[in-house]
Short mmCIF file of C-alpha atoms and ligand atoms in Angstrom, two decimals:
data_model
loop_
_atom_site.label_atom_id
_atom_site.label_comp_id
_atom_site.label_asym_id
_atom_site.label_seq_id
_atom_site.Cartn_x
_atom_site.Cartn_y
_atom_site.Cartn_z
CA MET C 103 8.14 12.72 -32.10
CA GLU C 104 7.44 15.90 -30.21
CA TYR C 105 9.39 16.71 -27.03
CA SER C 106 8.10 14.70 -24.07
CA LYS C 107 9.02 15.81 -20.56
CA LYS C 108 9.44 13.25 -17.77
CA ILE C 109 7.02 13.42 -14.84
CA TYR C 110 8.48 12.01 -11.61
CA ILE C 111 6.17 9.68 -9.72
CA PHE C 112 6.41 10.10 -5.95
CA ASP C 113 4.56 7.14 -4.50
CA THR C 114 3.18 7.65 -1.00
CA THR C 115 1.13 4.44 -0.71
CA LEU C 116 3.27 3.31 2.21
CA ARG C 117 2.98 6.63 4.07
CA ASP C 118 -0.10 8.73 3.25
CA GLY C 119 -1.94 5.68 1.93
CA GLU C 120 -1.09 3.56 4.91
CA GLN C 121 -2.23 6.31 7.31
CA THR C 122 -5.84 5.40 6.41
CA PRO C 123 -7.85 3.42 8.99
CA GLY C 124 -7.97 -0.21 7.88
CA CYS C 125 -5.04 0.21 5.45
CA SER C 126 -2.23 -0.28 7.94
CA MET C 127 0.62 -2.60 6.97
CA ASN C 128 3.32 -4.14 9.10
CA ALA C 129 6.97 -3.62 8.15
CA GLN C 130 7.18 -6.91 6.20
CA GLU C 131 4.04 -6.08 4.24
CA LYS C 132 5.44 -2.66 3.42
CA LEU C 133 8.64 -4.31 2.23
CA THR C 134 6.67 -6.65 -0.05
CA MET C 135 4.85 -3.63 -1.48
CA ALA C 136 8.07 -1.63 -1.83
CA ARG C 137 9.63 -4.42 -3.90
CA GLN C 138 6.58 -4.32 -6.14
CA LEU C 139 6.72 -0.51 -6.39
CA ASP C 140 10.33 -0.97 -7.47
CA ARG C 141 9.20 -3.34 -10.27
CA LEU C 142 6.47 -0.85 -11.14
CA GLY C 143 9.15 1.79 -11.63
CA VAL C 144 8.06 4.62 -9.36
CA ASP C 145 10.81 7.23 -8.91
CA ILE C 146 10.38 7.74 -5.17
CA ILE C 147 8.96 5.40 -2.55
CA GLU C 148 7.83 7.26 0.54
CA ALA C 149 8.25 4.44 3.04
CA GLY C 150 6.92 6.00 6.25
CA PHE C 151 7.10 8.61 8.99
CA PRO C 152 9.88 7.14 11.17
CA VAL C 153 9.46 9.30 14.27
CA SER C 154 5.74 8.53 14.49
CA ASN C 155 6.04 4.84 15.46
CA ALA C 156 8.43 1.89 15.64
CA ASN C 157 6.72 0.05 12.76
CA ASP C 158 7.32 2.97 10.39
CA PHE C 159 10.92 3.26 11.51
CA GLU C 160 11.48 -0.45 10.86
CA ALA C 161 9.71 -0.29 7.49
CA VAL C 162 11.86 2.63 6.31
CA SER C 163 15.04 0.81 7.44
CA LEU C 164 14.05 -2.48 5.79
CA ILE C 165 13.09 -0.80 2.53
CA SER C 166 16.27 1.29 2.54
CA GLN C 167 18.30 -1.91 2.78
CA ALA C 168 16.35 -3.86 0.20
CA VAL C 169 15.42 -1.39 -2.53
CA LYS C 170 18.59 0.10 -3.93
CA SER C 171 17.49 1.36 -7.31
CA ARG C 172 14.80 3.78 -6.12
CA THR C 173 14.87 6.89 -4.00
CA VAL C 174 13.48 6.08 -0.56
CA ALA C 175 11.80 8.94 1.28
CA ALA C 176 10.95 9.39 4.95
CA LEU C 177 8.54 12.02 6.24
CA CYS C 178 9.42 14.53 8.99
CA ARG C 179 7.83 17.56 10.56
CA ALA C 180 10.00 20.67 10.34
CA VAL C 181 11.86 19.80 13.56
CA ARG C 182 15.35 18.42 14.05
CA GLY C 183 14.25 15.41 16.15
CA ASP C 184 12.08 14.11 13.30
CA ILE C 185 14.93 14.62 10.85
CA ASP C 186 17.40 12.73 13.07
CA SER C 187 15.00 9.81 13.29
CA ALA C 188 14.44 9.81 9.50
CA LEU C 189 18.19 10.00 8.83
CA ASN C 190 18.70 7.00 11.10
CA ALA C 191 15.99 4.98 9.41
CA LEU C 192 17.38 5.89 5.96
CA LYS C 193 20.99 5.05 6.92
CA LYS C 194 21.25 2.13 4.49
CA ALA C 195 19.43 3.80 1.58
CA GLN C 196 21.34 4.21 -1.65
CA HIS C 197 19.26 7.27 -2.57
CA PRO C 198 17.74 8.73 0.63
CA LEU C 199 15.29 11.61 0.57
CA ILE C 200 14.26 13.62 3.61
CA HIS C 201 10.73 14.90 3.20
CA ILE C 202 9.94 17.84 5.48
CA PHE C 203 6.48 19.36 5.73
CA ILE C 204 4.77 22.19 7.57
CA ALA C 205 1.39 23.84 7.16
CA THR C 206 1.27 27.26 5.52
CA SER C 207 -2.43 28.21 5.65
CA ASP C 208 -3.60 30.74 8.27
CA LEU C 209 -6.07 28.19 9.58
CA HIS C 210 -3.46 25.52 10.21
CA MET C 211 -0.79 27.91 11.48
CA ARG C 212 -3.16 29.54 13.98
CA TYR C 213 -5.20 26.58 15.24
CA LYS C 214 -3.03 23.54 14.70
CA LEU C 215 0.56 24.73 14.90
CA ARG C 216 -0.17 27.78 17.09
CA MET C 217 2.71 29.51 15.35
CA GLU C 218 3.14 32.95 13.84
CA PRO C 219 3.89 33.00 10.08
CA GLU C 220 7.45 34.26 10.78
CA GLU C 221 8.05 31.32 13.12
CA VAL C 222 6.89 28.96 10.39
CA LEU C 223 9.38 30.53 7.96
CA ASN C 224 12.15 30.13 10.56
CA SER C 225 11.27 26.45 11.05
CA ILE C 226 11.34 25.91 7.29
CA PHE C 227 14.78 27.46 7.00
CA ASP C 228 16.21 25.78 10.08
CA SER C 229 14.91 22.27 9.34
CA ILE C 230 15.87 22.24 5.66
CA SER C 231 19.36 23.64 6.19
CA TYR C 232 19.87 21.10 9.00
CA ALA C 233 18.68 18.19 6.83
CA LYS C 234 20.82 19.35 3.91
CA LYS C 235 23.96 18.92 6.02
CA TYR C 236 23.33 15.17 6.18
CA ALA C 237 21.08 14.19 3.27
CA PRO C 238 21.79 14.51 -0.44
CA MET C 239 18.15 15.26 -1.28
CA VAL C 240 15.51 17.18 0.62
CA GLN C 241 11.90 17.68 -0.37
CA PHE C 242 9.85 20.38 1.30
CA SER C 243 6.03 20.28 1.27
CA CYS C 244 3.62 23.08 2.15
CA GLU C 245 0.66 21.41 3.84
CA ASP C 246 -2.74 22.97 3.02
CA ALA C 247 -1.02 24.99 0.29
CA SER C 248 -4.21 25.38 -1.74
CA ARG C 249 -5.86 27.29 1.13
CA SER C 250 -2.76 29.35 1.95
CA ASP C 251 -2.29 33.03 1.29
CA LEU C 252 -0.50 33.15 -2.05
CA ASP C 253 2.05 35.77 -0.97
CA PHE C 254 2.93 33.72 2.08
CA LEU C 255 3.10 30.53 0.01
CA CYS C 256 5.62 32.22 -2.30
CA ARG C 257 7.69 33.32 0.73
CA ALA C 258 7.60 29.79 2.18
CA ALA C 259 8.74 28.30 -1.15
CA GLU C 260 11.50 30.88 -1.53
CA THR C 261 12.71 30.25 2.04
CA ALA C 262 12.83 26.49 1.33
CA ILE C 263 14.84 27.04 -1.83
CA GLU C 264 17.26 29.38 -0.04
CA ALA C 265 17.73 26.74 2.66
CA GLY C 266 18.68 24.19 0.00
CA ALA C 267 15.53 22.16 -0.80
CA ASP C 268 15.85 20.14 -4.00
CA ILE C 269 12.13 19.54 -4.49
CA ILE C 270 9.32 21.84 -3.43
CA ASN C 271 5.91 20.36 -3.19
CA PHE C 272 2.45 21.80 -2.55
CA ALA C 273 -0.45 19.92 -1.03
CA ASP C 274 -4.14 20.25 -1.61
CA THR C 275 -4.38 18.55 1.77
CA VAL C 276 -8.17 18.60 2.12
CA GLY C 277 -9.06 18.14 -1.56
CA TYR C 278 -10.62 21.61 -1.70
CA ALA C 279 -9.09 23.01 -4.89
CA MET C 280 -10.48 23.02 -8.41
CA PRO C 281 -8.13 22.62 -11.41
CA GLU C 282 -8.24 26.35 -12.16
CA ASP C 283 -7.16 27.22 -8.59
CA LEU C 284 -4.12 24.99 -8.90
CA ARG C 285 -3.16 26.38 -12.32
CA ARG C 286 -3.31 29.87 -10.81
CA ILE C 287 -1.12 28.87 -7.84
CA ILE C 288 1.48 27.17 -10.04
CA HIS C 289 1.54 30.11 -12.41
CA ALA C 290 2.10 32.51 -9.49
CA LEU C 291 4.84 30.33 -7.96
CA LYS C 292 6.65 30.02 -11.28
CA GLY C 293 6.45 33.78 -11.87
CA ARG C 294 7.27 35.04 -8.38
CA VAL C 295 9.56 32.64 -6.51
CA ASN C 296 13.27 33.24 -6.99
CA GLY C 297 15.20 30.13 -7.87
CA ILE C 298 12.11 28.02 -8.63
CA GLU C 299 13.53 27.13 -12.04
CA ASN C 300 16.41 25.29 -10.29
CA VAL C 301 14.28 22.92 -8.20
CA ARG C 302 11.82 20.18 -8.98
CA LEU C 303 8.23 21.31 -8.51
CA GLY C 304 5.68 18.81 -7.20
CA PHE C 305 1.99 18.63 -6.26
CA HIS C 306 0.06 16.39 -3.85
CA CYS C 307 -3.71 16.11 -4.28
CA HIS C 308 -6.42 14.59 -2.10
CA ASN C 309 -9.75 13.30 -3.28
CA ASP C 310 -12.38 14.76 -0.95
CA LEU C 311 -14.42 16.12 -3.86
CA GLY C 312 -13.37 13.38 -6.27
CA MET C 313 -10.96 15.81 -7.99
CA ALA C 314 -7.55 14.35 -7.07
CA VAL C 315 -6.70 12.86 -10.46
CA ALA C 316 -8.17 15.74 -12.48
CA ASN C 317 -6.31 18.20 -10.25
CA SER C 318 -3.01 16.29 -10.59
CA LEU C 319 -3.40 16.30 -14.37
CA ALA C 320 -4.14 20.04 -14.30
CA CYS C 321 -0.92 20.53 -12.31
CA ILE C 322 1.00 18.60 -14.96
CA GLU C 323 -0.55 20.78 -17.67
CA ALA C 324 0.51 23.82 -15.64
CA GLY C 325 4.11 22.61 -15.66
CA VAL C 326 4.88 20.67 -12.46
CA ASP C 327 7.61 18.03 -12.66
CA GLN C 328 6.45 15.58 -9.99
CA ILE C 329 3.15 14.16 -8.76
CA ASP C 330 2.46 12.48 -5.41
CA CYS C 331 0.04 9.58 -5.64
CA THR C 332 -0.92 6.22 -4.18
CA VAL C 333 -1.80 2.83 -5.62
CA ASN C 334 -5.59 2.39 -5.81
CA GLY C 335 -5.85 5.99 -4.56
CA ILE C 336 -5.76 4.88 -0.91
CA GLY C 337 -5.15 7.62 1.63
CA GLU C 338 -6.61 9.85 4.33
CA ARG C 339 -10.42 10.20 4.17
CA ALA C 340 -11.46 9.87 0.48
CA GLY C 341 -7.89 9.09 -0.49
CA ASN C 342 -5.03 10.50 -2.54
CA ALA C 343 -4.66 10.82 -6.30
CA SER C 344 -4.61 7.35 -7.82
CA LEU C 345 -1.30 6.38 -9.41
CA GLU C 346 -2.79 4.07 -12.02
CA GLU C 347 -5.35 6.64 -13.19
CA ILE C 348 -2.77 9.40 -13.56
CA VAL C 349 -0.22 7.20 -15.28
CA MET C 350 -2.74 5.69 -17.68
CA SER C 351 -4.16 9.14 -18.52
CA LEU C 352 -0.67 10.30 -19.45
CA ASN C 353 0.03 7.08 -21.28
CA THR C 354 -3.23 7.08 -23.22
CA ARG C 355 -3.08 10.78 -24.14
CA PRO C 356 0.58 11.62 -24.86
CA ASP C 357 -0.70 13.83 -27.70
CA HIS C 358 -2.45 16.01 -25.12
CA PHE C 359 0.03 16.07 -22.23
CA LEU C 360 3.37 15.77 -24.10
CA VAL C 361 4.88 14.10 -21.03
CA HIS C 362 5.83 10.58 -19.99
CA THR C 363 6.61 8.65 -16.80
CA ASP C 364 9.06 5.79 -16.27
CA ILE C 365 6.29 3.55 -14.94
CA ASN C 366 6.30 0.01 -16.25
CA ILE C 367 2.57 -0.05 -16.95
CA GLY C 368 2.58 -3.84 -17.36
CA GLN C 369 2.99 -4.03 -13.55
CA ILE C 370 -0.01 -1.84 -12.73
CA TYR C 371 -2.60 -4.54 -12.29
CA ARG C 372 -0.33 -6.71 -10.21
CA THR C 373 0.60 -3.82 -7.92
CA SER C 374 -3.03 -2.89 -7.47
CA SER C 375 -4.14 -6.45 -6.64
CA MET C 376 -1.18 -7.03 -4.34
CA LEU C 377 -2.05 -3.92 -2.32
CA SER C 378 -5.70 -4.84 -2.21
CA ARG C 379 -4.84 -8.28 -0.83
CA ILE C 380 -2.30 -6.99 1.68
CA ILE C 381 -4.58 -4.39 3.24
CA GLY C 382 -7.74 -6.45 2.73
CA MET C 383 -9.53 -3.63 0.90
CA SER C 384 -11.23 -4.74 -2.27
CA ILE C 385 -11.20 -2.66 -5.43
CA PRO C 386 -14.64 -1.35 -6.51
CA PRO C 387 -15.59 -3.12 -9.76
CA ASN C 388 -16.11 0.21 -11.54
CA LYS C 389 -12.76 1.68 -10.47
CA PRO C 390 -11.03 3.15 -13.55
CA VAL C 391 -8.13 1.12 -14.96
CA VAL C 392 -8.00 -1.71 -12.39
CA GLY C 393 -11.64 -2.44 -11.47
CA ALA C 394 -13.04 -5.85 -12.45
CA ASN C 395 -15.47 -4.17 -14.87
CA ALA C 396 -12.95 -1.77 -16.41
CA PHE C 397 -12.62 -3.97 -19.49
CA LYS C 398 -15.91 -5.88 -19.44
CA HIS C 399 -18.45 -5.26 -22.18
CA GLU C 400 -21.99 -6.18 -21.30
CA SER C 401 -24.35 -4.66 -23.84
CA GLY C 402 -24.85 -6.43 -27.15
CA ILE C 403 -23.92 -3.37 -29.17
CA HIS C 404 -20.66 -2.96 -27.28
CA GLN C 405 -19.81 -6.66 -27.51
CA HIS C 406 -20.44 -6.58 -31.21
CA GLY C 407 -18.22 -3.52 -31.61
CA VAL C 408 -15.41 -5.04 -29.55
CA MET C 409 -15.52 -8.26 -31.53
CA ALA C 410 -15.15 -6.29 -34.75
CA ASN C 411 -12.39 -4.06 -33.35
CA ARG C 412 -11.49 -3.70 -29.64
CA GLN C 413 -10.72 -0.01 -30.07
CA THR C 414 -14.41 0.72 -30.59
CA TYR C 415 -14.94 0.56 -26.82
CA GLU C 416 -11.45 0.16 -25.32
CA ILE C 417 -9.12 3.15 -25.09
CA MET C 418 -6.45 0.97 -23.45
CA THR C 419 -6.05 -2.78 -23.24
CA PRO C 420 -6.15 -4.95 -20.12
CA GLU C 421 -2.94 -6.63 -21.35
CA SER C 422 -1.12 -3.28 -21.32
CA ILE C 423 -1.59 -2.99 -17.54
CA GLY C 424 -0.78 -6.68 -17.00
CA MET C 425 -4.36 -7.86 -16.60
CA LYS C 426 -4.35 -11.12 -18.48
CA ARG C 427 -7.52 -12.13 -20.26
CA ASP C 428 -6.54 -15.79 -19.77
CA PRO C 429 -4.19 -16.15 -16.83
CA LEU C 430 -1.76 -19.07 -17.03
CA VAL C 431 -3.21 -22.07 -15.27
CA PHE C 432 -1.42 -24.69 -13.14
CA GLY C 433 -2.85 -28.00 -11.98
CA LYS C 434 -1.96 -30.94 -9.77
CA HIS C 435 0.31 -32.40 -12.44
CA SER C 436 2.50 -29.31 -12.62
CA GLY C 437 6.01 -30.00 -11.37
CA SER C 438 8.14 -28.12 -8.89
CA HIS C 439 10.43 -26.74 -11.60
CA ALA C 440 7.58 -25.08 -13.50
CA PHE C 441 6.14 -23.83 -10.23
CA TYR C 442 9.45 -22.28 -9.05
CA GLN C 443 9.93 -20.68 -12.44
CA ARG C 444 6.45 -19.15 -12.29
CA VAL C 445 7.08 -17.78 -8.80
CA SER C 446 10.25 -16.16 -10.09
CA GLU C 447 8.48 -14.79 -13.21
CA LEU C 448 5.89 -13.27 -10.90
CA GLY C 449 8.78 -11.34 -9.38
CA TYR C 450 9.32 -13.13 -6.06
CA ASP C 451 12.81 -13.99 -4.92
CA LEU C 452 12.24 -16.47 -2.10
CA PRO C 453 14.60 -18.68 -0.09
CA GLU C 454 14.75 -22.36 -1.10
CA GLN C 455 13.04 -23.58 2.07
CA MET C 456 10.12 -21.20 1.62
CA LEU C 457 9.80 -22.27 -2.03
CA GLN C 458 9.58 -25.91 -0.97
CA GLN C 459 6.89 -25.12 1.60
CA LEU C 460 4.99 -23.14 -0.99
CA PHE C 461 5.17 -26.01 -3.42
CA GLU C 462 3.68 -28.29 -0.75
CA ASP C 463 0.86 -25.76 -0.23
CA PHE C 464 0.40 -25.51 -3.97
CA LYS C 465 0.07 -29.29 -4.30
CA ALA C 466 -2.48 -29.39 -1.49
CA LEU C 467 -4.43 -26.60 -3.16
CA ALA C 468 -4.25 -28.24 -6.61
CA GLU C 469 -5.77 -31.39 -5.09
CA LYS C 470 -8.81 -29.40 -3.98
CA LYS C 471 -8.93 -26.90 -6.79
CA HIS C 472 -8.96 -27.92 -10.39
CA GLU C 473 -6.97 -24.99 -11.73
CA VAL C 474 -4.51 -22.83 -9.84
CA THR C 475 -3.93 -19.39 -11.38
CA ASP C 476 -1.30 -16.71 -10.92
CA PHE C 477 -3.69 -14.94 -8.58
CA ASP C 478 -3.91 -18.02 -6.36
CA ILE C 479 -0.11 -18.35 -6.33
CA GLU C 480 0.39 -14.70 -5.44
CA ALA C 481 -2.23 -14.90 -2.73
CA MET C 482 -0.49 -17.99 -1.27
CA ILE C 483 2.90 -16.29 -1.29
CA GLU C 484 1.71 -13.15 0.42
CA ASN C 485 -0.21 -15.15 2.94
CA LYS C 486 2.90 -17.11 3.84
CA THR C 487 5.66 -14.56 3.73
CA ASN C 488 4.50 -11.50 5.58
CA THR C 489 3.90 -12.50 9.18
CA ARG C 490 5.82 -14.59 11.67
CA ARG C 491 3.65 -17.55 12.56
CA TYR C 492 3.64 -17.79 16.32
CA TYR C 493 0.50 -19.92 16.13
CA ASN C 494 -0.77 -22.09 13.28
CA LEU C 495 -4.03 -23.92 12.87
CA ASP C 496 -3.43 -27.64 13.33
CA ARG C 497 -7.01 -28.82 12.88
CA PHE C 498 -10.60 -27.91 13.57
CA VAL C 499 -13.94 -29.69 13.90
CA ILE C 500 -17.15 -27.70 13.72
CA ASN C 501 -20.70 -28.75 14.40
CA SER C 502 -23.19 -26.28 13.05
CA GLY C 503 -26.74 -26.06 11.76
CA ASN C 504 -29.70 -23.72 11.54
CA THR C 505 -31.43 -25.12 14.65
CA ILE C 506 -28.45 -25.55 16.98
CA ARG C 507 -25.80 -23.34 18.53
CA SER C 508 -22.49 -23.92 16.75
CA THR C 509 -19.67 -25.72 18.51
CA SER C 510 -16.06 -25.52 17.41
CA ILE C 511 -13.06 -27.55 18.56
CA ILE C 512 -9.80 -25.85 17.62
CA ARG C 513 -6.30 -27.30 17.83
CA LEU C 514 -3.38 -24.86 17.47
CA LYS C 515 0.34 -25.54 17.14
CA ASP C 516 2.75 -22.86 18.32
CA GLU C 517 6.16 -22.10 16.83
CA PHE C 518 7.79 -24.57 19.25
CA GLY C 519 5.51 -27.36 18.04
CA GLN C 520 3.41 -27.35 21.25
CA ILE C 521 -0.22 -28.30 20.82
CA PHE C 522 -3.21 -26.54 22.43
CA GLU C 523 -6.85 -27.48 22.12
CA ASP C 524 -10.13 -26.07 23.36
CA VAL C 525 -13.81 -25.99 22.52
CA ALA C 526 -16.40 -23.21 22.53
CA THR C 527 -19.92 -22.53 21.38
CA GLY C 528 -21.11 -19.41 19.60
CA ASP C 529 -23.64 -17.80 17.28
CA GLY C 530 -22.44 -19.45 14.10
CA PRO C 531 -19.35 -21.53 13.27
CA ILE C 532 -16.98 -18.58 12.90
CA PHE C 533 -17.75 -16.97 16.23
CA ALA C 534 -17.57 -20.35 17.94
CA SER C 535 -14.09 -20.86 16.44
CA TYR C 536 -12.93 -17.38 17.46
CA GLU C 537 -14.20 -18.05 20.97
CA ALA C 538 -12.25 -21.32 21.12
CA ILE C 539 -9.05 -19.55 19.99
CA GLY C 540 -9.64 -16.86 22.63
CA ARG C 541 -9.97 -19.57 25.28
CA ILE C 542 -6.75 -21.28 24.19
CA LEU C 543 -4.75 -18.07 24.28
CA GLY C 544 -6.54 -16.57 27.28
CA ILE C 545 -7.35 -13.38 25.36
CA SER C 546 -10.44 -11.48 24.36
CA LEU C 547 -10.23 -9.47 21.14
CA ALA C 548 -12.69 -7.12 19.45
CA LEU C 549 -13.63 -8.23 15.94
CA GLU C 550 -14.31 -4.91 14.20
CA ASP C 551 -14.82 -6.12 10.67
CA TYR C 552 -15.15 -9.35 8.73
CA SER C 553 -15.36 -9.71 4.96
CA ILE C 554 -15.04 -12.52 2.49
CA ARG C 555 -14.39 -12.51 -1.22
CA SER C 556 -13.43 -14.92 -3.92
CA VAL C 557 -9.89 -14.36 -5.21
CA SER C 558 -10.19 -16.48 -8.29
CA GLU C 559 -13.01 -17.71 -10.46
CA GLY C 560 -15.08 -20.89 -10.49
CA GLY C 561 -16.90 -23.05 -7.93
CA ASP C 562 -13.59 -24.19 -6.43
CA ALA C 563 -12.25 -20.65 -6.02
CA LEU C 564 -10.11 -19.60 -3.08
CA GLY C 565 -12.12 -17.70 -0.49
CA GLU C 566 -10.15 -14.87 1.08
CA VAL C 567 -11.30 -13.67 4.46
CA SER C 568 -10.17 -10.32 5.86
CA VAL C 569 -10.75 -9.42 9.49
CA ARG C 570 -10.04 -6.26 11.44
CA VAL C 571 -9.19 -7.10 15.02
CA LYS C 572 -8.43 -4.85 17.97
CA ALA C 573 -6.42 -5.62 21.11
CA GLY C 574 -6.17 -2.63 23.45
CA LYS C 575 -5.12 0.29 21.26
CA ARG C 576 -3.74 -1.80 18.39
CA THR C 577 -5.86 -2.63 15.36
CA VAL C 578 -4.63 -4.97 12.65
CA MET C 579 -5.95 -6.65 9.53
CA GLY C 580 -5.68 -10.41 9.20
CA ARG C 581 -6.11 -12.46 6.07
CA GLY C 582 -6.78 -16.11 5.46
CA LEU C 583 -7.01 -18.03 2.25
CA SER C 584 -8.45 -21.44 1.54
CA THR C 585 -10.97 -23.22 -0.61
CA ASP C 586 -12.83 -23.80 2.70
CA ILE C 587 -14.24 -20.53 4.02
CA LEU C 588 -14.29 -21.72 7.63
CA GLU C 589 -10.59 -22.52 7.39
CA SER C 590 -9.85 -19.12 5.81
CA SER C 591 -11.90 -17.44 8.56
CA ILE C 592 -9.85 -19.17 11.27
CA ASP C 593 -6.58 -18.48 9.42
CA ALA C 594 -7.49 -14.79 9.06
CA TYR C 595 -8.08 -14.52 12.80
CA LEU C 596 -4.78 -16.29 13.56
CA ASN C 597 -2.98 -14.06 11.06
CA ALA C 598 -4.29 -11.01 12.96
CA ILE C 599 -3.27 -12.56 16.29
CA ASN C 600 0.24 -13.27 14.96
CA LYS C 601 0.53 -9.62 13.96
CA LEU C 602 -0.73 -8.48 17.36
CA ILE C 603 1.93 -10.66 18.98
CA THR C 604 4.61 -8.97 16.82
CA LEU C 605 3.28 -5.60 18.01
CA GLY C 606 3.38 -6.75 21.64
CA ALA C 607 -0.40 -6.44 22.06
CA VAL C 608 -0.87 -10.19 22.67
CA PRO C 609 1.61 -12.39 24.64
CA ARG C 610 4.08 -14.55 22.69
CA PRO C 611 3.98 -18.34 23.08
CA ARG C 612 6.47 -19.69 25.63
CA LYS C 613 8.31 -22.97 25.41
CA ASN C 614 7.26 -25.25 28.18
CA GLU C 615 10.47 -27.09 29.13
CA ASN C 616 8.45 -29.96 30.71
CA ASN C 617 6.45 -30.49 27.56
CA ASP C 618 7.91 -32.77 24.89
CA THR C 619 5.11 -32.45 22.35
O1 KIV D 726 -1.73 15.95 2.53
C1 KIV D 726 -0.69 16.49 2.94
O2 KIV D 726 -0.63 17.69 3.19
C2 KIV D 726 0.47 15.63 3.15
C3 KIV D 726 1.79 16.31 3.34
C4 KIV D 726 2.62 15.62 4.36
C5 KIV D 726 2.50 16.40 2.02
O3 KIV D 726 0.37 14.43 3.07
ZN1 ZN D 727 -1.52 13.92 2.00
#
């Protein structure tokens, strides 16, 4: 076999990806994703921007404690305060990485940073040499590199290397570059920057013109060692380069690229669906690699070809990315042992008590739903594990019809076991229920988005509702899952409220000492 160079995968789903409106994750959700990114085999997990908010700080700390076999990165501006905060958050990491960035284009330096180019160079040197005193690995990124003056970019890179950076990275921050531009930049950097052969060279592409994956692949052809990307390509505006598309391009065409990654491609589908469920953003059916239609053959000619030999119309197989043609099915007769084993095979390591609760939920679901698939089980687990349940739905009764205003009676149980009930009317059963919850809790929230989708197949499929809810300045996603879409709608709203309570945007329940319920 010909020589195959390793490409490092720097995953920024939990930082650049999560920065996207509607893609925010709480610290527990980020931890769930980080564990999956670990199974997927990314080299670096960028877990957050600790100085920017308490949730990111907590997420970086939790992930540093839990994920020992991967490098965990935290983002910082080129200032000491940011680095101190990142070092604190990374304290427990086995392999910490401080990721420092600053813009190098004239436009950004003049209008955003309001700094002279020499001041930018000084900040690069000062911040990297400071970080290097305390962290074993430092990555430096030039923001808006593709629109930077090439001479200045070379000086910035050289300054970073002199200061001790281990990885230097260049961002096509606004997705402006074409593959040829990036080849030219990489060629210039490699030819002109002293010491560049001793550091890892990375690139970070955005998708504003739909070029992020093509550009990342061009960078690999031009000789970079590391690529920044996100699962499902989530990220600012039109997103970042999609991890699964880059990895599967390299995997499908090793003859062309002569490189490999350490990604366990059998985990790709699972990672993609887990993220989609956690952030409540569905995957377009025609999305390469992981879309629902990526391996479907509709036309007669194609079906005929595939039946004769799958390779006629499939350049990769769904099995290779972990998309099972026939997912394993459980039913109401499945026992707890088989269920626990399946949960463990799916990669979850849950405490005994949680497993027992899940098994109860599974039994209840299997009563309603003929067949329970892996996707149902995963959806149940994520629904249960990620958010503290300050309030749970105890029961609801709804009266609705096309000629009457809907009425909903909602009964909630708080974490102390106290019961609260109220009734409200509204335009439709869901609004009536949300009104009743608002009355119980004495709050008024803005429902910014509501969507529903089926997570599994068949008439008895689980309906997953995602809502985006705002309280003051905080916006969160909530998810609910049930075979009854009214129940999943109420659960989704409560899930969002429980998150808002964690963030302090909605008051916590209080134990009433005079109440014995
Ligand atoms: O797009 C960008 O410039 C970034 C940097 C922080 C690398 O995300
Ligand atoms: Zn970015």
